[in-house]
Amino acid sequence: MSEAVTPLNGADFEGLATIKDAGLSGMITLRGDLASKEVKAAVKKAVGLGIPLQRQALSGQGTAVLWMSPDELLLLCAYDEVAQKIAALEKALEGQHFLAVNVSDARTVLRISGTGARETLAKLCPVDLSPGAFTPGMVRRTRMAQIPAAFWLDDSGVFYLICFRSVADYAFGALKDAALPGGEVGVYG
Amino acid sequence: MLILTCPCCGVTGEETEFHQGGEAHLKRFGPGSSDDDFHTYMFAKENPKGAHFERWRHNNGCGKWFIMARDTVTLEVYGTYPAQTHEPPKNIRDAITAKRPGWTWRDFA
């Protein structure tokens, strides 16, 4: 089998924020009726987590569940466990109307950390990223410069951003540009 | 710049996160309809100065379609509501009436 690599191949940049290729991540799109007990049980079985509230994320040991839309979740797990998780989901949801797809190679994940992380993202996304408005555990799908992107904030203040693999280079370049030293705005203190 | 709230995911965002998708509350006439009906459906659009109803999609967000009532002159957003609604809800009509008494839009008032 061919060796899987991320499109950015481990790139990182140190500026106002640290932007880093988060490496290979397992990502599963799960669509279905999020209110149903079957979906709840299936997610619990696959990644050991519950169903997050609207625009929230739940994370566990190496796994996470992100609320993407009223009928869509994104499950995160280790890259090599995806097939097994999908099999678990398919078994648990047999007979239900649902969709579970491996999107690990269609998307890429970037890690944005450091004191300038909020400002770096705020330069590119039309989102209120002030500490009072965007709190840990929140997920936001939005526009980042010219591309769609989704990001969430974990408890340690690190942003994880997901975008399509095909535009990973653009995303990294745009973030790098926004984090160039000398471009401080200081709007978030 | 329009600031609107997606009724499907609850995000309040600005218009570049969304995309306009034409007039709302259209009654479609397809194969088998009369030429007049088809012509009216296809070409005779509203072009109001004031309150207007449009379909929008949260294309950089949750991806869902919804309907927005806005003002073409002041760019005020009167409100948004789910696409599965056949006529504007009362709170939206009231919001429009407060700003534009006596408004009409197709059969709605």
Short mmCIF file of C-alpha atoms in Angstrom, two decimals:
data_model
loop_
_atom_site.label_atom_id
_atom_site.label_comp_id
_atom_site.label_asym_id
_atom_site.label_seq_id
_atom_site.Cartn_x
_atom_site.Cartn_y
_atom_site.Cartn_z
CA MET A 1 0.00 0.00 0.00
CA SER A 2 1.19 3.51 -0.71
CA GLU A 3 2.40 5.65 2.12
CA ALA A 4 -0.17 8.29 3.12
CA VAL A 5 1.14 11.83 3.57
CA THR A 6 -0.54 15.11 4.35
CA PRO A 7 -0.54 17.72 1.59
CA LEU A 8 1.64 20.05 3.66
CA ASN A 9 3.99 17.24 4.65
CA GLY A 10 4.69 18.51 8.15
CA ALA A 11 5.06 22.21 7.32
CA ASP A 12 5.14 24.65 10.19
CA PHE A 13 5.53 28.38 10.69
CA GLU A 14 6.43 30.38 13.74
CA GLY A 15 5.12 33.96 13.78
CA LEU A 16 2.46 35.77 15.75
CA ALA A 17 0.97 32.31 16.06
CA THR A 18 2.41 28.89 15.48
CA ILE A 19 0.85 27.22 12.46
CA LYS A 20 1.56 23.57 12.04
CA ASP A 21 0.42 20.71 9.90
CA ALA A 22 -1.44 18.52 12.39
CA GLY A 23 -0.46 15.37 10.55
CA LEU A 24 -2.66 12.55 9.35
CA SER A 25 -6.03 12.50 11.10
CA GLY A 26 -8.85 10.07 10.72
CA MET A 27 -12.06 11.91 9.76
CA ILE A 28 -15.48 10.38 9.29
CA THR A 29 -18.51 12.31 8.09
CA LEU A 30 -21.62 10.92 9.70
CA ARG A 31 -25.01 12.11 8.48
CA GLY A 32 -28.30 11.07 9.92
CA ASP A 33 -30.90 12.04 12.47
CA LEU A 34 -28.75 13.36 15.31
CA ALA A 35 -31.68 13.24 17.72
CA SER A 36 -32.23 9.51 17.29
CA LYS A 37 -31.10 7.06 19.93
CA GLU A 38 -29.56 4.83 17.25
CA VAL A 39 -27.13 7.53 16.09
CA LYS A 40 -26.34 8.38 19.69
CA ALA A 41 -25.55 4.75 20.46
CA ALA A 42 -23.50 4.33 17.27
CA VAL A 43 -21.33 7.38 18.01
CA LYS A 44 -20.85 6.20 21.57
CA LYS A 45 -19.77 2.81 20.32
CA ALA A 46 -17.41 4.12 17.64
CA VAL A 47 -15.59 6.93 19.45
CA GLY A 48 -16.90 6.72 23.01
CA LEU A 49 -18.46 10.17 23.00
CA GLY A 50 -21.95 11.66 23.02
CA ILE A 51 -23.66 13.92 20.50
CA PRO A 52 -22.40 17.50 20.86
CA LEU A 53 -24.80 20.40 21.13
CA GLN A 54 -25.28 22.77 18.20
CA ARG A 55 -21.90 24.15 17.03
CA GLN A 56 -20.02 22.38 19.81
CA ALA A 57 -17.32 19.72 19.94
CA LEU A 58 -16.75 16.90 22.38
CA SER A 59 -13.33 15.38 22.70
CA GLY A 60 -11.93 12.31 24.35
CA GLN A 61 -8.71 10.33 24.23
CA GLY A 62 -7.54 10.84 20.67
CA THR A 63 -11.09 11.14 19.42
CA ALA A 64 -13.54 14.00 18.95
CA VAL A 65 -17.03 14.63 17.65
CA LEU A 66 -17.79 17.92 15.90
CA TRP A 67 -21.26 19.29 15.18
CA MET A 68 -21.20 20.33 11.50
CA SER A 69 -24.84 20.92 10.58
CA PRO A 70 -28.29 19.88 11.87
CA ASP A 71 -27.81 16.43 10.35
CA GLU A 72 -24.06 16.04 10.16
CA LEU A 73 -21.22 15.19 12.55
CA LEU A 74 -17.51 14.88 11.95
CA LEU A 75 -15.85 12.13 13.95
CA LEU A 76 -12.12 12.34 14.50
CA CYS A 77 -9.93 9.40 15.35
CA ALA A 78 -6.52 7.94 14.58
CA TYR A 79 -5.83 7.72 10.85
CA ASP A 80 -5.44 3.95 10.78
CA GLU A 81 -8.58 3.28 12.83
CA VAL A 82 -11.03 4.80 10.36
CA ALA A 83 -12.03 1.58 8.59
CA GLN A 84 -12.72 -0.11 11.89
CA LYS A 85 -14.78 2.85 13.19
CA ILE A 86 -16.83 2.98 10.00
CA ALA A 87 -17.51 -0.73 10.27
CA ALA A 88 -18.69 -0.18 13.85
CA LEU A 89 -20.96 2.68 12.76
CA GLU A 90 -22.41 0.69 9.88
CA LYS A 91 -23.14 -2.25 12.13
CA ALA A 92 -24.75 -0.09 14.81
CA LEU A 93 -26.86 1.83 12.30
CA GLU A 94 -28.01 -1.07 10.17
CA GLY A 95 -31.48 -0.39 8.81
CA GLN A 96 -31.31 3.33 9.60
CA HIS A 97 -31.13 6.17 7.09
CA PHE A 98 -27.54 7.34 7.48
CA LEU A 99 -24.24 7.97 5.76
CA ALA A 100 -20.76 7.29 7.13
CA VAL A 101 -17.85 8.21 4.87
CA ASN A 102 -14.12 8.28 5.29
CA VAL A 103 -13.01 11.82 4.44
CA SER A 104 -9.54 11.59 5.99
CA ASP A 105 -7.77 11.99 2.67
CA ALA A 106 -10.15 14.66 1.38
CA ARG A 107 -9.41 17.11 4.18
CA THR A 108 -6.42 18.30 6.10
CA VAL A 109 -6.00 19.58 9.64
CA LEU A 110 -3.89 22.54 10.75
CA ARG A 111 -2.99 23.41 14.30
CA ILE A 112 -2.91 27.10 15.23
CA SER A 113 -1.55 27.95 18.66
CA GLY A 114 0.13 30.75 20.55
CA THR A 115 -0.98 34.14 21.81
CA GLY A 116 -1.75 35.43 18.33
CA ALA A 117 -3.92 32.47 17.31
CA ARG A 118 -7.25 34.27 17.71
CA GLU A 119 -6.02 37.32 15.83
CA THR A 120 -4.52 35.26 13.01
CA LEU A 121 -7.82 33.51 12.37
CA ALA A 122 -9.84 36.68 12.85
CA LYS A 123 -7.89 38.36 10.04
CA LEU A 124 -9.16 35.73 7.62
CA CYS A 125 -12.60 34.70 8.90
CA PRO A 126 -15.69 36.89 9.45
CA VAL A 127 -16.15 35.54 12.97
CA ASP A 128 -16.10 37.21 16.38
CA LEU A 129 -13.09 35.45 17.92
CA SER A 130 -12.86 37.51 21.09
CA PRO A 131 -12.28 35.30 24.15
CA GLY A 132 -15.74 36.14 25.46
CA ALA A 133 -17.54 35.19 22.25
CA PHE A 134 -15.59 32.17 21.04
CA THR A 135 -14.96 29.80 23.90
CA PRO A 136 -13.26 26.39 24.13
CA GLY A 137 -15.40 23.59 22.75
CA MET A 138 -16.99 25.74 20.05
CA VAL A 139 -16.95 24.73 16.38
CA ARG A 140 -17.37 27.18 13.56
CA ARG A 141 -17.70 26.48 9.86
CA THR A 142 -17.03 29.60 7.91
CA ARG A 143 -15.12 31.24 5.10
CA MET A 144 -11.37 31.63 5.47
CA ALA A 145 -10.25 34.21 2.92
CA GLN A 146 -11.45 32.53 -0.29
CA ILE A 147 -12.06 28.99 0.94
CA PRO A 148 -14.51 27.24 3.24
CA ALA A 149 -13.02 26.03 6.49
CA ALA A 150 -14.05 24.74 9.89
CA PHE A 151 -12.23 25.21 13.15
CA TRP A 152 -12.68 24.46 16.80
CA LEU A 153 -10.97 25.53 19.96
CA ASP A 154 -9.79 22.98 22.49
CA ASP A 155 -9.48 23.48 26.25
CA SER A 156 -5.81 24.42 26.06
CA GLY A 157 -6.49 27.34 23.71
CA VAL A 158 -5.33 25.64 20.53
CA PHE A 159 -7.33 26.02 17.32
CA TYR A 160 -7.65 23.09 14.93
CA LEU A 161 -8.65 24.07 11.43
CA ILE A 162 -9.98 21.69 8.79
CA CYS A 163 -10.04 22.56 5.12
CA PHE A 164 -10.14 20.64 1.86
CA ARG A 165 -6.90 18.89 0.99
CA SER A 166 -6.80 20.52 -2.44
CA VAL A 167 -6.53 24.00 -0.89
CA ALA A 168 -4.19 23.12 1.97
CA ASP A 169 -1.35 25.10 0.47
CA TYR A 170 -3.56 28.17 0.06
CA ALA A 171 -4.81 27.82 3.65
CA PHE A 172 -1.29 27.52 5.03
CA GLY A 173 -0.08 30.47 2.97
CA ALA A 174 -3.00 32.65 4.04
CA LEU A 175 -2.49 31.80 7.71
CA LYS A 176 1.24 32.37 7.42
CA ASP A 177 0.62 35.76 5.89
CA ALA A 178 -1.80 36.70 8.67
CA ALA A 179 0.72 35.63 11.29
CA LEU A 180 3.73 37.50 9.87
CA PRO A 181 5.61 39.38 12.60
CA GLY A 182 4.96 43.10 12.28
CA GLY A 183 1.30 42.56 11.48
CA GLU A 184 0.06 42.66 15.07
CA VAL A 185 -3.30 44.36 15.53
CA GLY A 186 -3.66 43.65 19.22
CA VAL A 187 -7.44 43.77 19.09
CA TYR A 188 -7.79 40.89 21.55
CA GLY A 189 -5.35 42.40 24.07
CA MET B 1 -23.16 44.36 4.06
CA LEU B 2 -25.96 42.17 5.32
CA ILE B 3 -25.68 40.57 8.74
CA LEU B 4 -27.98 37.58 9.01
CA THR B 5 -28.66 34.60 11.20
CA CYS B 6 -28.91 31.14 9.70
CA PRO B 7 -32.09 29.52 11.06
CA CYS B 8 -30.57 26.05 10.58
CA CYS B 9 -27.33 26.32 12.58
CA GLY B 10 -27.87 29.57 14.47
CA VAL B 11 -24.73 31.31 13.21
CA THR B 12 -24.95 35.06 12.85
CA GLY B 13 -22.61 35.92 10.05
CA GLU B 14 -22.07 38.40 7.31
CA GLU B 15 -23.20 37.87 3.75
CA THR B 16 -19.91 36.54 2.34
CA GLU B 17 -20.44 33.36 4.33
CA PHE B 18 -23.77 32.84 2.55
CA HIS B 19 -24.97 32.82 -1.03
CA GLN B 20 -28.13 34.20 -2.53
CA GLY B 21 -30.25 31.71 -4.46
CA GLY B 22 -32.98 33.71 -6.18
CA GLU B 23 -36.51 34.63 -5.32
CA ALA B 24 -38.34 32.75 -2.57
CA HIS B 25 -41.85 31.26 -2.44
CA LEU B 26 -41.93 30.47 -6.17
CA LYS B 27 -44.64 28.21 -7.49
CA ARG B 28 -42.98 26.08 -10.10
CA PHE B 29 -44.48 25.28 -13.48
CA GLY B 30 -42.68 22.51 -15.32
CA PRO B 31 -43.44 20.08 -18.15
CA GLY B 32 -47.12 20.00 -19.07
CA SER B 33 -47.87 23.53 -17.87
CA SER B 34 -49.12 26.23 -20.19
CA ASP B 35 -46.65 28.52 -21.93
CA ASP B 36 -48.05 31.49 -20.03
CA ASP B 37 -47.58 29.84 -16.66
CA PHE B 38 -44.09 28.73 -17.54
CA HIS B 39 -43.18 32.16 -18.84
CA THR B 40 -44.44 33.82 -15.66
CA TYR B 41 -42.60 31.38 -13.44
CA MET B 42 -39.39 31.62 -15.42
CA PHE B 43 -39.13 35.31 -16.16
CA ALA B 44 -41.62 37.44 -14.24
CA LYS B 45 -39.71 38.08 -11.04
CA GLU B 46 -40.45 40.58 -8.33
CA ASN B 47 -38.22 43.62 -8.36
CA PRO B 48 -39.39 45.52 -5.32
CA LYS B 49 -38.16 48.73 -3.81
CA GLY B 50 -38.50 47.70 -0.20
CA ALA B 51 -39.24 44.33 1.37
CA HIS B 52 -38.04 41.32 -0.60
CA PHE B 53 -37.98 37.57 0.02
CA GLU B 54 -35.05 35.52 -1.20
CA ARG B 55 -33.65 32.02 -0.87
CA TRP B 56 -30.19 31.92 0.64
CA ARG B 57 -27.76 29.14 1.34
CA HIS B 58 -25.23 28.94 4.14
CA ASN B 59 -22.64 27.66 1.70
CA ASN B 60 -19.55 28.26 3.82
CA GLY B 61 -21.27 26.92 6.91
CA CYS B 62 -23.89 24.29 7.53
CA GLY B 63 -24.82 24.15 3.83
CA LYS B 64 -28.56 24.48 4.38
CA TRP B 65 -31.05 26.55 2.41
CA PHE B 66 -33.33 29.06 4.10
CA ILE B 67 -35.39 32.14 3.28
CA MET B 68 -34.49 35.70 4.16
CA ALA B 69 -36.69 38.78 4.20
CA ARG B 70 -34.67 41.92 3.61
CA ASP B 71 -35.07 45.46 2.44
CA THR B 72 -33.62 46.30 -0.95
CA VAL B 73 -33.31 50.00 -0.09
CA THR B 74 -32.01 50.07 3.47
CA LEU B 75 -30.39 46.60 3.35
CA GLU B 76 -32.07 45.83 6.68
CA VAL B 77 -32.54 42.12 7.32
CA TYR B 78 -36.07 41.60 8.63
CA GLY B 79 -35.44 37.99 9.49
CA THR B 80 -34.74 34.47 8.27
CA TYR B 81 -36.83 31.32 8.42
CA PRO B 82 -36.59 27.70 7.25
CA ALA B 83 -36.92 26.90 3.55
CA GLN B 84 -39.75 24.47 4.31
CA THR B 85 -42.13 27.37 4.99
CA HIS B 86 -44.84 28.23 2.51
CA GLU B 87 -45.41 31.80 3.59
CA PRO B 88 -43.55 34.34 5.72
CA PRO B 89 -44.15 33.81 9.46
CA LYS B 90 -46.07 36.46 11.38
CA ASN B 91 -43.07 37.88 13.25
CA ILE B 92 -41.34 38.60 9.94
CA ARG B 93 -44.45 40.24 8.48
CA ASP B 94 -44.80 42.34 11.62
CA ALA B 95 -41.17 43.41 11.42
CA ILE B 96 -41.71 44.56 7.84
CA THR B 97 -44.99 46.32 8.66
CA ALA B 98 -43.25 48.25 11.44
CA LYS B 99 -40.81 49.73 8.91
CA ARG B 100 -42.92 49.74 5.74
CA PRO B 101 -46.63 50.05 6.58
CA GLY B 102 -48.86 48.85 3.77
CA TRP B 103 -46.17 46.75 2.08
CA THR B 104 -47.11 44.02 -0.35
CA TRP B 105 -45.00 41.36 -2.05
CA ARG B 106 -46.78 39.15 -4.55
CA ASP B 107 -49.76 37.81 -2.55
CA PHE B 108 -48.27 38.57 0.84
CA ALA B 109 -48.97 41.64 2.89
#
